Amino acid sequence: MKVFQKIKASAAFMCLAVSASAYSEDVPEWYAHQGVMYPSDFYITASGEGFSREEAEAAALASLSLYFQTTADVCTDLLKRYNETDSGSGYSLGTDVSISECARITSHADFFGVSFERGFFLDGKYMALAYLNREAVFAVYSQRIELNVRTLRSLLLVAEDFANPVSGFEAAREARPVAELTEQLVKMARLVKNVSASYFSEAEQLIERAKSAYHICKSELVFKVNVQNDYEGMVQRTISSLMEDSGYCISDSGGFCELPVTVTVDKENTEAGIFLYCGISAAVTSGDGKTVFSYSRNFPKKGAQSERMAYRRAFQAIQKELQETFMQEFSQKIKINE
């Protein structure tokens, strides 16, 4: 019996030894010595845990976002808007201005400049450590800020041409997410490394100019709709209502942007009645005379016994087409609600 107890105790000791050995091999050194391996003067760290590696690393990133006084949701929104604005090969404004210098960022980890230590499972949960090397990350942030500064400089050449509010607003709309992202990067860079107040002065000035240009161009996007050959104001009312419902300003007395519309009517008198062949065209030009939006349609003939009813039917068909397609095409060019 004593021999059996000794064998049992020996087996238990061996199991504990094996278990302890396995634990020491699986648990990385950073878990017990994080402050030693990553001193705060040189690193920023945050740990996270979850039921998978992805959950744990996301939790660590969330902790880092709190250090930078932002949130994961803010980063997601900024990254989405920034990368949607970026065409992939650069910015194209439909003018002579083309900007190719942009820092594409595709993930939270990339946004923060984060690296991850080797994680491990402990008591059924995955443990992760996210860390930033202050000096290395500051260099990355500075490079991205400079790339964005070049982009903002080029966009503002168009956005601050207030005599051309349509193309100006387009440039200002594309500059806005770049400015907002740059603002976040500057804040993060300052938290990573203590620099002088004037260190990012040009970037901060461009950020404010981009915000101001957006509001100025938006306020000057006031359209005067002028329709030739309208019938009882049907086209005028339809286009004006559609634009106002979509957030555009319309002025009867005069707007900074002219929206001339021409309706063509060919009338045919027959024994069966009066038939009309109609067409419509519209265009918006910038201050330098370039067309920034155009729209045109031709319609099948509409007729009736009386001229009044023939005109009403023909112009109702024009109204229907405008309601279905005009704002869709107009807003693809001038996206004021973004």
CSV table of C-alpha atoms in Angstrom, one decimal:
chain,number,residue,atom,x,y,z
A,1,MET,CA,0.0,0.0,0.0
A,2,LYS,CA,2.8,2.4,0.9
A,3,VAL,CA,4.5,1.6,-2.4
A,4,PHE,CA,1.3,2.3,-4.3
A,5,GLN,CA,1.0,5.7,-2.5
A,6,LYS,CA,4.6,6.6,-3.3
A,7,ILE,CA,4.0,5.7,-7.0
A,8,LYS,CA,0.8,7.8,-7.0
A,9,ALA,CA,2.5,10.8,-5.3
A,10,SER,CA,5.4,10.5,-7.7
A,11,ALA,CA,3.1,10.5,-10.7
A,12,ALA,CA,1.2,13.6,-9.4
A,13,PHE,CA,4.5,15.4,-8.9
A,14,MET,CA,5.6,14.5,-12.4
A,15,CYS,CA,2.2,15.9,-13.8
A,16,LEU,CA,2.7,19.1,-11.9
A,17,ALA,CA,6.2,19.4,-13.2
A,18,VAL,CA,5.1,18.8,-16.7
A,19,SER,CA,2.2,21.3,-16.3
A,20,ALA,CA,4.5,24.0,-14.9
A,21,SER,CA,7.0,23.3,-17.7
A,22,ALA,CA,4.3,23.6,-20.3
A,23,TYR,CA,3.0,26.9,-18.7
A,24,SER,CA,6.5,28.4,-18.7
A,25,GLU,CA,6.9,27.5,-22.4
A,26,ASP,CA,3.5,28.8,-23.5
A,27,VAL,CA,3.3,32.1,-21.6
A,28,PRO,CA,5.5,34.7,-23.3
A,29,GLU,CA,7.9,36.8,-21.2
A,30,TRP,CA,5.9,40.1,-21.8
A,31,TYR,CA,3.0,38.8,-19.6
A,32,ALA,CA,5.0,38.9,-16.4
A,33,HIS,CA,7.6,41.6,-17.4
A,34,GLN,CA,5.7,44.1,-19.5
A,35,GLY,CA,7.1,47.2,-17.9
A,36,VAL,CA,10.7,45.9,-18.2
A,37,MET,CA,10.4,44.8,-21.8
A,38,TYR,CA,8.4,47.9,-22.9
A,39,PRO,CA,9.3,50.9,-20.7
A,40,SER,CA,6.8,53.8,-21.0
A,41,ASP,CA,9.5,56.3,-22.0
A,42,PHE,CA,10.0,54.4,-25.2
A,43,TYR,CA,6.7,52.4,-25.7
A,44,ILE,CA,3.0,52.7,-25.4
A,45,THR,CA,1.3,49.4,-24.6
A,46,ALA,CA,-2.2,48.1,-24.1
A,47,SER,CA,-3.4,44.5,-23.4
A,48,GLY,CA,-6.6,42.9,-24.4
A,49,GLU,CA,-8.3,39.5,-24.0
A,50,GLY,CA,-11.0,37.6,-25.9
A,51,PHE,CA,-12.2,34.2,-27.0
A,52,SER,CA,-10.1,34.5,-30.2
A,53,ARG,CA,-7.0,36.3,-31.3
A,54,GLU,CA,-9.1,38.8,-33.3
A,55,GLU,CA,-11.2,39.7,-30.3
A,56,ALA,CA,-8.2,40.1,-28.0
A,57,GLU,CA,-6.3,42.3,-30.5
A,58,ALA,CA,-9.5,44.4,-31.1
A,59,ALA,CA,-9.8,44.9,-27.3
A,60,ALA,CA,-6.1,46.0,-27.1
A,61,LEU,CA,-6.6,48.5,-30.0
A,62,ALA,CA,-9.7,49.8,-28.2
A,63,SER,CA,-7.5,50.5,-25.1
A,64,LEU,CA,-4.9,52.3,-27.3
A,65,SER,CA,-7.7,54.4,-28.8
A,66,LEU,CA,-8.5,55.6,-25.3
A,67,TYR,CA,-4.9,56.6,-24.8
A,68,PHE,CA,-5.2,58.8,-27.9
A,69,GLN,CA,-8.5,60.3,-26.7
A,70,THR,CA,-10.4,58.9,-29.6
A,71,THR,CA,-12.6,55.8,-30.2
A,72,ALA,CA,-12.5,52.8,-32.6
A,73,ASP,CA,-15.8,54.1,-34.1
A,74,VAL,CA,-14.2,57.5,-34.9
A,75,CYS,CA,-11.3,55.7,-36.6
A,76,THR,CA,-13.6,53.5,-38.6
A,77,ASP,CA,-15.6,56.4,-39.9
A,78,LEU,CA,-12.4,58.4,-40.7
A,79,LEU,CA,-10.8,55.5,-42.5
A,80,LYS,CA,-13.9,54.7,-44.5
A,81,ARG,CA,-14.4,58.3,-45.7
A,82,TYR,CA,-10.7,58.8,-46.4
A,83,ASN,CA,-10.4,55.7,-48.4
A,84,GLU,CA,-13.7,56.3,-50.3
A,85,THR,CA,-12.3,59.7,-51.3
A,86,ASP,CA,-9.1,58.2,-52.4
A,87,SER,CA,-9.6,56.8,-55.9
A,88,GLY,CA,-6.7,54.4,-55.5
A,89,SER,CA,-4.3,56.2,-57.8
A,90,GLY,CA,-4.9,59.6,-56.5
A,91,TYR,CA,-7.5,62.4,-56.6
A,92,SER,CA,-9.0,63.6,-59.9
A,93,LEU,CA,-11.2,66.7,-59.8
A,94,GLY,CA,-12.2,66.8,-63.4
A,95,THR,CA,-10.0,69.8,-63.8
A,96,ASP,CA,-6.3,70.3,-64.5
A,97,VAL,CA,-5.5,69.5,-60.9
A,98,SER,CA,-4.5,65.9,-60.1
A,99,ILE,CA,-3.1,64.7,-56.8
A,100,SER,CA,-1.4,61.4,-56.4
A,101,GLU,CA,0.4,61.8,-53.1
A,102,CYS,CA,-1.9,60.2,-50.5
A,103,ALA,CA,-1.3,57.8,-47.6
A,104,ARG,CA,-3.8,55.0,-47.9
A,105,ILE,CA,-4.6,53.5,-44.6
A,106,THR,CA,-6.7,50.3,-44.4
A,107,SER,CA,-7.0,49.2,-40.8
A,108,HIS,CA,-7.0,50.3,-37.2
A,109,ALA,CA,-3.6,48.7,-36.6
A,110,ASP,CA,-2.2,50.6,-39.6
A,111,PHE,CA,-3.9,53.8,-38.4
A,112,PHE,CA,-2.2,53.6,-35.0
A,113,GLY,CA,1.1,52.1,-36.3
A,114,VAL,CA,0.6,49.1,-33.9
A,115,SER,CA,2.6,46.0,-33.5
A,116,PHE,CA,1.4,42.9,-31.6
A,117,GLU,CA,3.5,40.6,-29.3
A,118,ARG,CA,3.0,36.8,-29.5
A,119,GLY,CA,-0.3,36.1,-27.8
A,120,PHE,CA,-1.4,33.0,-25.9
A,121,PHE,CA,-4.4,31.3,-24.3
A,122,LEU,CA,-4.9,31.5,-20.5
A,123,ASP,CA,-7.8,30.0,-18.8
A,124,GLY,CA,-9.8,29.7,-22.0
A,125,LYS,CA,-9.1,33.3,-23.2
A,126,TYR,CA,-6.6,34.6,-25.7
A,127,MET,CA,-4.3,37.3,-24.3
A,128,ALA,CA,-2.8,40.0,-26.6
A,129,LEU,CA,-0.4,42.9,-26.2
A,130,ALA,CA,-0.4,45.8,-28.6
A,131,TYR,CA,2.6,48.1,-28.5
A,132,LEU,CA,4.0,51.2,-30.2
A,133,ASN,CA,7.6,52.3,-30.4
A,134,ARG,CA,7.2,56.0,-29.7
A,135,GLU,CA,10.1,57.2,-32.0
A,136,ALA,CA,9.3,54.9,-34.8
A,137,VAL,CA,5.6,55.6,-34.8
A,138,PHE,CA,6.2,59.4,-34.6
A,139,ALA,CA,8.3,59.1,-37.8
A,140,VAL,CA,5.5,57.2,-39.5
A,141,TYR,CA,2.9,59.8,-38.4
A,142,SER,CA,5.1,62.6,-39.5
A,143,GLN,CA,5.5,61.0,-43.0
A,144,ARG,CA,1.7,60.5,-43.3
A,145,ILE,CA,1.0,64.0,-42.2
A,146,GLU,CA,3.4,65.4,-44.8
A,147,LEU,CA,1.8,63.3,-47.5
A,148,ASN,CA,-1.6,64.7,-46.5
A,149,VAL,CA,-0.2,68.2,-46.4
A,150,ARG,CA,0.8,67.9,-50.0
A,151,THR,CA,-2.7,66.6,-50.9
A,152,LEU,CA,-4.4,69.4,-49.0
A,153,ARG,CA,-2.2,72.0,-50.7
A,154,SER,CA,-3.3,70.8,-54.1
A,155,LEU,CA,-6.9,70.5,-53.3
A,156,LEU,CA,-7.1,74.0,-51.8
A,157,LEU,CA,-5.8,75.5,-55.0
A,158,VAL,CA,-9.3,74.6,-56.4
A,159,ALA,CA,-11.3,74.7,-53.1
A,160,GLU,CA,-10.3,78.3,-52.4
A,161,ASP,CA,-11.1,79.5,-55.9
A,162,PHE,CA,-14.4,80.9,-54.7
A,163,ALA,CA,-15.4,82.2,-58.1
A,164,ASN,CA,-16.0,78.6,-59.0
A,165,PRO,CA,-18.1,77.2,-56.2
A,166,VAL,CA,-19.1,74.0,-58.0
A,167,SER,CA,-15.6,72.8,-58.6
A,168,GLY,CA,-14.5,74.4,-55.4
A,169,PHE,CA,-17.0,72.5,-53.4
A,170,GLU,CA,-16.0,69.3,-55.1
A,171,ALA,CA,-12.4,69.9,-54.1
A,172,ALA,CA,-13.4,71.0,-50.6
A,173,ARG,CA,-15.6,67.9,-50.1
A,174,GLU,CA,-12.6,65.7,-51.0
A,175,ALA,CA,-10.3,67.7,-48.7
A,176,ARG,CA,-12.6,67.4,-45.7
A,177,PRO,CA,-11.9,63.7,-44.8
A,178,VAL,CA,-8.2,64.3,-45.5
A,179,ALA,CA,-8.1,67.2,-43.1
A,180,GLU,CA,-10.0,65.3,-40.4
A,181,LEU,CA,-7.7,62.4,-40.7
A,182,THR,CA,-4.6,64.7,-40.6
A,183,GLU,CA,-6.0,66.4,-37.5
A,184,GLN,CA,-6.2,63.0,-35.7
A,185,LEU,CA,-2.7,62.1,-36.8
A,186,VAL,CA,-1.3,65.4,-35.5
A,187,LYS,CA,-3.0,64.9,-32.2
A,188,MET,CA,-1.7,61.3,-32.0
A,189,ALA,CA,1.8,62.4,-33.0
A,190,ARG,CA,1.9,65.0,-30.2
A,191,LEU,CA,0.8,62.4,-27.7
A,192,VAL,CA,3.5,60.0,-28.8
A,193,LYS,CA,6.3,62.6,-28.7
A,194,ASN,CA,6.6,66.0,-27.0
A,195,VAL,CA,7.3,68.5,-29.7
A,196,SER,CA,7.0,72.3,-30.0
A,197,ALA,CA,3.7,74.1,-30.6
A,198,SER,CA,4.8,75.1,-34.0
A,199,TYR,CA,6.1,71.7,-35.1
A,200,PHE,CA,3.0,70.8,-37.2
A,201,SER,CA,1.9,74.4,-37.8
A,202,GLU,CA,1.5,74.1,-41.6
A,203,ALA,CA,-0.6,71.0,-41.3
A,204,GLU,CA,-2.8,72.7,-38.7
A,205,GLN,CA,-3.2,75.8,-40.8
A,206,LEU,CA,-4.2,73.7,-43.9
A,207,ILE,CA,-6.7,71.8,-41.8
A,208,GLU,CA,-8.5,75.0,-40.8
A,209,ARG,CA,-8.4,76.3,-44.3
A,210,ALA,CA,-9.9,73.1,-45.7
A,211,LYS,CA,-12.8,73.3,-43.1
A,212,SER,CA,-13.3,77.0,-43.9
A,213,ALA,CA,-13.3,76.4,-47.7
A,214,TYR,CA,-15.9,73.6,-47.4
A,215,HIS,CA,-18.3,75.9,-45.5
A,216,ILE,CA,-17.7,78.9,-47.8
A,217,CYS,CA,-18.2,76.8,-51.0
A,218,LYS,CA,-21.3,75.2,-49.6
A,219,SER,CA,-22.8,78.5,-48.7
A,220,GLU,CA,-22.2,79.9,-52.2
A,221,LEU,CA,-23.8,76.9,-53.9
A,222,VAL,CA,-27.0,78.9,-54.5
A,223,PHE,CA,-28.6,78.1,-57.8
A,224,LYS,CA,-30.9,80.1,-60.0
A,225,VAL,CA,-33.0,77.9,-62.2
A,226,ASN,CA,-34.0,79.5,-65.4
A,227,VAL,CA,-36.3,77.5,-67.8
A,228,GLN,CA,-36.9,78.5,-71.4
A,229,ASN,CA,-40.1,77.4,-73.1
A,230,ASP,CA,-41.7,76.1,-69.9
A,231,TYR,CA,-45.4,75.4,-69.7
A,232,GLU,CA,-47.2,76.9,-66.7
A,233,GLY,CA,-43.9,76.7,-64.7
A,234,MET,CA,-44.1,72.9,-64.5
A,235,VAL,CA,-40.4,72.2,-65.2
A,236,GLN,CA,-39.2,75.2,-63.1
A,237,ARG,CA,-41.2,74.0,-60.1
A,238,THR,CA,-40.1,70.4,-60.5
A,239,ILE,CA,-36.4,71.0,-60.7
A,240,SER,CA,-36.5,73.6,-57.9
A,241,SER,CA,-38.4,71.3,-55.6
A,242,LEU,CA,-36.1,68.4,-56.4
A,243,MET,CA,-33.0,70.4,-55.6
A,244,GLU,CA,-34.4,71.9,-52.4
A,245,ASP,CA,-35.5,68.5,-51.2
A,246,SER,CA,-31.9,67.3,-51.7
A,247,GLY,CA,-30.4,70.1,-49.7
A,248,TYR,CA,-29.5,72.6,-52.4
A,249,CYS,CA,-30.3,76.3,-52.1
A,250,ILE,CA,-32.5,77.9,-54.9
A,251,SER,CA,-33.0,81.6,-55.4
A,252,ASP,CA,-35.5,83.2,-57.7
A,253,SER,CA,-33.8,86.6,-57.5
A,254,GLY,CA,-30.3,85.3,-58.4
A,255,GLY,CA,-27.8,82.7,-57.3
A,256,PHE,CA,-24.1,82.4,-57.6
A,257,CYS,CA,-24.6,79.4,-59.9
A,258,GLU,CA,-26.8,79.5,-63.0
A,259,LEU,CA,-28.8,76.4,-63.9
A,260,PRO,CA,-30.2,77.2,-67.4
A,261,VAL,CA,-32.8,74.7,-68.7
A,262,THR,CA,-34.1,74.7,-72.2
A,263,VAL,CA,-37.2,72.8,-73.3
A,264,THR,CA,-37.6,72.2,-77.1
A,265,VAL,CA,-41.1,71.6,-78.5
A,266,ASP,CA,-42.0,70.6,-82.0
A,267,LYS,CA,-45.7,70.7,-82.7
A,268,GLU,CA,-47.5,68.7,-85.3
A,269,ASN,CA,-51.2,69.4,-86.2
A,270,THR,CA,-53.1,66.4,-87.6
A,271,GLU,CA,-56.7,65.4,-88.0
A,272,ALA,CA,-56.4,63.2,-85.0
A,273,GLY,CA,-55.2,66.0,-82.8
A,274,ILE,CA,-52.1,68.0,-81.8
A,275,PHE,CA,-48.9,66.1,-81.1
A,276,LEU,CA,-45.8,67.4,-79.4
A,277,TYR,CA,-42.2,66.1,-79.7
A,278,CYS,CA,-40.3,67.5,-76.7
A,279,GLY,CA,-36.7,67.5,-75.5
A,280,ILE,CA,-34.9,69.0,-72.4
A,281,SER,CA,-31.4,70.1,-71.8
A,282,ALA,CA,-29.7,71.6,-68.7
A,283,ALA,CA,-26.1,72.6,-67.9
A,284,VAL,CA,-24.1,74.2,-65.1
A,285,THR,CA,-20.9,76.0,-65.8
A,286,SER,CA,-18.1,77.1,-63.5
A,287,GLY,CA,-16.8,80.6,-63.3
A,288,ASP,CA,-14.1,79.8,-65.9
A,289,GLY,CA,-16.8,78.6,-68.4
A,290,LYS,CA,-16.2,74.9,-68.0
A,291,THR,CA,-19.3,72.7,-68.0
A,292,VAL,CA,-19.5,70.8,-64.7
A,293,PHE,CA,-22.9,69.2,-65.1
A,294,SER,CA,-25.1,68.5,-68.1
A,295,TYR,CA,-28.4,66.7,-68.6
A,296,SER,CA,-30.5,66.0,-71.6
A,297,ARG,CA,-33.5,63.9,-72.7
A,298,ASN,CA,-35.7,63.4,-75.7
A,299,PHE,CA,-39.3,62.2,-75.4
A,300,PRO,CA,-41.7,60.3,-77.5
A,301,LYS,CA,-44.6,62.3,-78.9
A,302,LYS,CA,-47.6,63.1,-76.7
A,303,GLY,CA,-50.9,64.3,-78.1
A,304,ALA,CA,-54.5,65.2,-77.5
A,305,GLN,CA,-57.5,66.8,-79.2
A,306,SER,CA,-56.8,70.1,-77.6
A,307,GLU,CA,-53.5,72.0,-77.5
A,308,ARG,CA,-53.7,72.6,-73.8
A,309,MET,CA,-54.1,68.9,-73.0
A,310,ALA,CA,-51.3,68.0,-75.4
A,311,TYR,CA,-48.9,70.4,-73.6
A,312,ARG,CA,-50.0,69.1,-70.2
A,313,ARG,CA,-49.4,65.5,-71.2
A,314,ALA,CA,-46.0,66.2,-72.8
A,315,PHE,CA,-44.8,68.2,-69.8
A,316,GLN,CA,-46.1,65.6,-67.3
A,317,ALA,CA,-43.9,63.1,-69.1
A,318,ILE,CA,-40.9,65.6,-68.7
A,319,GLN,CA,-41.7,65.9,-65.0
A,320,LYS,CA,-41.8,62.2,-64.5
A,321,GLU,CA,-38.4,61.7,-66.1
A,322,LEU,CA,-36.9,64.6,-64.1
A,323,GLN,CA,-38.2,63.1,-60.9
A,324,GLU,CA,-36.7,59.7,-61.7
A,325,THR,CA,-33.3,60.7,-63.0
A,326,PHE,CA,-32.4,64.4,-62.6
A,327,MET,CA,-31.2,64.5,-59.0
A,328,GLN,CA,-29.5,61.1,-59.3
A,329,GLU,CA,-27.2,62.5,-62.0
A,330,PHE,CA,-26.9,65.9,-60.5
A,331,SER,CA,-25.9,64.6,-57.0
A,332,GLN,CA,-23.3,62.3,-58.5
A,333,LYS,CA,-21.5,65.4,-59.5
A,334,ILE,CA,-22.2,67.7,-56.5
A,335,LYS,CA,-22.6,65.8,-53.3
A,336,ILE,CA,-23.6,68.5,-50.9
A,337,ASN,CA,-25.0,66.1,-48.3
A,338,GLU,CA,-21.8,64.2,-47.5
